Amino acid sequence: MTTTSMKKNMLPPGLVNNLQEVLLSRKGGNNNKGNDEEEKQSKDDSTEPSTSTCNENDAADENDSSKPVVLVTNGEGIDSLGLVYLVQALVSLGLYNVHVCAPQSDKSVSGHSVTPRETITVTPAEIDGATAYEVAGTPVDCVSLALSGALFSWSKPLLVISGINRGSSCGHHMFYSGVVAGAREALICGVPSLSISLNWKREESQESDFKDAVAVCLPLINAAIRDIEKGVFPKSCFLSIEIPTSPSANKGFKLTKQSMWRSAPSWLAVSANRHPSSAAHFMSNQQSLGLQLAQLSRDASAAGAARRVTTQKKNVEIESVGAAKLDNKVKKYFRLEFVDKEQEDADEDLDFKALDNGFIAVTPLSLSPQIELDIQTAASDWISSAVHGDQ
């Protein structure tokens, strides 16, 4: 395993040693373990337990205080493969009381947003061996609700795991990331947490990569739970774990620093007539049926008015790319895409650089509002100048 010294890394030497043990154990027995897990999963798939049996087992597990409670959430929704494979692996170990509270739909770029002053629907979900709920909200809603005591009978889990996300959360992507926000919310509530992402690439990645991602990070999860029980896991940060595109070919764990990297945002104008499925968009994102119908009605009226004006005044241009006109108001449509850009030579210890080089990047992220001394000094000088300049 490769580790690097990092200023203010907040990781005790014990955890670094555990990372080394994890890598050695993974190299020694990972292949057989992966095959055993695949065999077990194949048997599970062929046998479908009844709903009543699942419910009875869930109730028994939830009341089993002998096992540590692990809460799993994510950003992409409860049906995503990353979460499903992770929960299956945790359950198959038989060591933990596994609970799931995850969004019912994709909220992977919701950031640290919450849903205040609105009624949120929570529905039981069937995941073998786990007590699971899907929530009509964000990852932060899910974690906040799960830790509130209003949903589960326990007061606090031992660990919150957010993931496994499809796509990197390195650098500035952390601020957009729903999977990182889920782990951050747990830390805010005083619960140790991990955020896990797979560096998914469209042309290279396959669904089976999620199983490999689970296999390589599971020993680290076990080490974290062991150290939490011993009281030696870091309490001032959560860990962001970034898994390379080919998980089974990784070069080991590497302690990294958060970078300033980000993909370049690209806003594309979309034709009003080709605006992708307004109805589906609003039905999936609005929680109030009244709001859905009202918006659909407005869209239909706008389209009808545009057609009428076009018919009556053939020489008047009503529509252009990205815009539709109604009653002297222009509604424009845009779509945001992120485009990867070439990176200049960077510090090998930065998260995205280690990830590109094939390492599993482990980055401690803190809630501390501390600002570097040079930034603090520059801000102080500017404020002093501005205040005195106005007098």
Short mmCIF file of C-alpha atoms in Angstrom, two decimals, residues 65-197:
data_model
loop_
_atom_site.label_atom_id
_atom_site.label_comp_id
_atom_site.label_asym_id
_atom_site.label_seq_id
_atom_site.Cartn_x
_atom_site.Cartn_y
_atom_site.Cartn_z
CA SER A 65 -28.82 -5.04 19.83
CA SER A 66 -25.91 -7.47 19.67
CA LYS A 67 -25.01 -6.32 16.16
CA PRO A 68 -23.74 -2.82 15.34
CA VAL A 69 -26.17 -0.75 13.27
CA VAL A 70 -24.95 0.43 9.87
CA LEU A 71 -27.03 2.95 7.92
CA VAL A 72 -26.66 3.08 4.13
CA THR A 73 -27.81 5.91 1.89
CA ASN A 74 -26.74 7.27 -1.50
CA GLY A 75 -27.35 9.98 -4.07
CA GLU A 76 -28.59 8.05 -7.08
CA GLY A 77 -31.62 6.40 -5.56
CA ILE A 78 -32.47 3.21 -3.74
CA ASP A 79 -32.49 1.07 -6.90
CA SER A 80 -28.97 1.98 -8.00
CA LEU A 81 -26.55 -0.91 -8.41
CA GLY A 82 -23.89 0.66 -6.21
CA LEU A 83 -26.21 0.71 -3.20
CA VAL A 84 -27.80 -2.67 -3.94
CA TYR A 85 -24.47 -4.52 -4.20
CA LEU A 86 -23.08 -2.75 -1.14
CA VAL A 87 -26.09 -3.66 1.01
CA GLN A 88 -26.03 -7.26 -0.23
CA ALA A 89 -22.37 -7.57 0.76
CA LEU A 90 -22.93 -6.06 4.21
CA VAL A 91 -25.90 -8.33 4.86
CA SER A 92 -24.04 -11.43 3.68
CA LEU A 93 -21.33 -10.85 6.29
CA GLY A 94 -23.91 -11.40 9.02
CA LEU A 95 -22.02 -9.02 11.31
CA TYR A 96 -24.16 -5.90 11.08
CA ASN A 97 -27.71 -4.71 11.51
CA VAL A 98 -28.12 -3.10 8.08
CA HIS A 99 -30.63 -0.30 7.55
CA VAL A 100 -31.22 1.68 4.36
CA CYS A 101 -32.74 5.12 3.96
CA ALA A 102 -32.20 6.40 0.42
CA PRO A 103 -33.85 8.69 -2.14
CA GLN A 104 -36.53 7.13 -4.30
CA SER A 105 -35.08 8.86 -7.38
CA ASP A 106 -31.74 10.19 -8.61
CA LYS A 107 -30.49 13.06 -6.42
CA SER A 108 -26.82 12.64 -7.22
CA VAL A 109 -26.19 16.36 -7.84
CA SER A 110 -28.50 17.74 -5.16
CA GLY A 111 -25.62 18.97 -3.01
CA HIS A 112 -26.40 19.60 0.65
CA SER A 113 -30.02 20.54 0.00
CA VAL A 114 -32.97 19.73 2.25
CA THR A 115 -36.74 19.81 1.79
CA PRO A 116 -38.20 22.09 4.48
CA ARG A 117 -41.89 22.82 5.08
CA GLU A 118 -43.05 20.09 2.70
CA THR A 119 -44.50 16.68 3.41
CA ILE A 120 -42.07 13.94 2.41
CA THR A 121 -43.33 10.48 1.49
CA VAL A 122 -41.48 7.53 3.01
CA THR A 123 -42.20 4.04 1.67
CA PRO A 124 -40.89 0.65 2.84
CA ALA A 125 -38.57 -0.98 0.30
CA GLU A 126 -37.72 -4.66 -0.07
CA ILE A 127 -34.02 -5.42 0.25
CA ASP A 128 -33.27 -8.92 1.50
CA GLY A 129 -31.82 -8.94 4.99
CA ALA A 130 -32.08 -5.18 5.53
CA THR A 131 -34.69 -2.77 6.86
CA ALA A 132 -35.10 -0.28 4.04
CA TYR A 133 -37.08 2.85 3.19
CA GLU A 134 -37.18 5.01 0.09
CA VAL A 135 -37.69 8.72 0.64
CA ALA A 136 -39.12 11.36 -1.68
CA GLY A 137 -36.30 13.71 -0.77
CA THR A 138 -32.56 14.36 -0.95
CA PRO A 139 -29.72 12.32 0.57
CA VAL A 140 -29.50 14.90 3.36
CA ASP A 141 -33.23 14.46 4.02
CA CYS A 142 -32.68 10.71 4.22
CA VAL A 143 -29.81 10.88 6.71
CA SER A 144 -31.43 13.61 8.80
CA LEU A 145 -34.70 11.67 9.01
CA ALA A 146 -32.98 8.36 9.78
CA LEU A 147 -30.95 9.90 12.61
CA SER A 148 -33.91 11.83 14.06
CA GLY A 149 -35.43 8.83 15.83
CA ALA A 150 -38.73 9.33 14.00
CA LEU A 151 -38.24 6.49 11.50
CA PHE A 152 -36.09 3.78 13.10
CA SER A 153 -36.30 2.43 16.62
CA TRP A 154 -32.59 2.85 17.34
CA SER A 155 -31.17 6.18 18.43
CA LYS A 156 -27.94 6.24 16.44
CA PRO A 157 -26.08 3.92 14.03
CA LEU A 158 -22.44 3.08 14.51
CA LEU A 159 -21.57 4.15 10.96
CA VAL A 160 -23.25 5.85 7.99
CA ILE A 161 -22.13 4.80 4.52
CA SER A 162 -23.16 6.92 1.55
CA GLY A 163 -22.70 5.23 -1.83
CA ILE A 164 -21.57 3.68 -4.01
CA ASN A 165 -21.99 6.60 -6.42
CA ARG A 166 -21.67 6.33 -10.21
CA GLY A 167 -19.02 8.96 -10.98
CA SER A 168 -16.21 10.73 -9.20
CA SER A 169 -16.83 13.26 -6.42
CA CYS A 170 -13.29 14.66 -6.45
CA GLY A 171 -12.39 18.32 -6.09
CA HIS A 172 -15.17 20.86 -6.52
CA HIS A 173 -17.61 18.12 -7.46
CA MET A 174 -17.84 17.54 -3.72
CA PHE A 175 -20.01 20.65 -3.45
CA TYR A 176 -22.54 19.33 -5.99
CA SER A 177 -22.43 15.73 -4.84
CA GLY A 178 -25.43 14.22 -3.10
CA VAL A 179 -23.44 11.17 -1.99
CA VAL A 180 -20.84 13.35 -0.24
CA ALA A 181 -23.63 15.44 1.31
CA GLY A 182 -25.15 12.31 2.85
CA ALA A 183 -21.89 11.52 4.63
CA ARG A 184 -21.40 15.15 5.61
CA GLU A 185 -24.86 15.32 7.19
CA ALA A 186 -24.04 12.26 9.29
CA LEU A 187 -20.89 13.95 10.58
CA ILE A 188 -22.89 17.09 11.38
CA CYS A 189 -25.16 14.86 13.47
CA GLY A 190 -22.16 13.37 15.25
CA VAL A 191 -22.06 9.99 13.48
CA PRO A 192 -18.91 8.65 11.75
CA SER A 193 -19.39 8.32 8.02
CA LEU A 194 -17.90 7.27 4.71
CA SER A 195 -18.68 8.52 1.20
CA ILE A 196 -17.87 6.09 -1.61
CA SER A 197 -17.77 6.84 -5.34
#
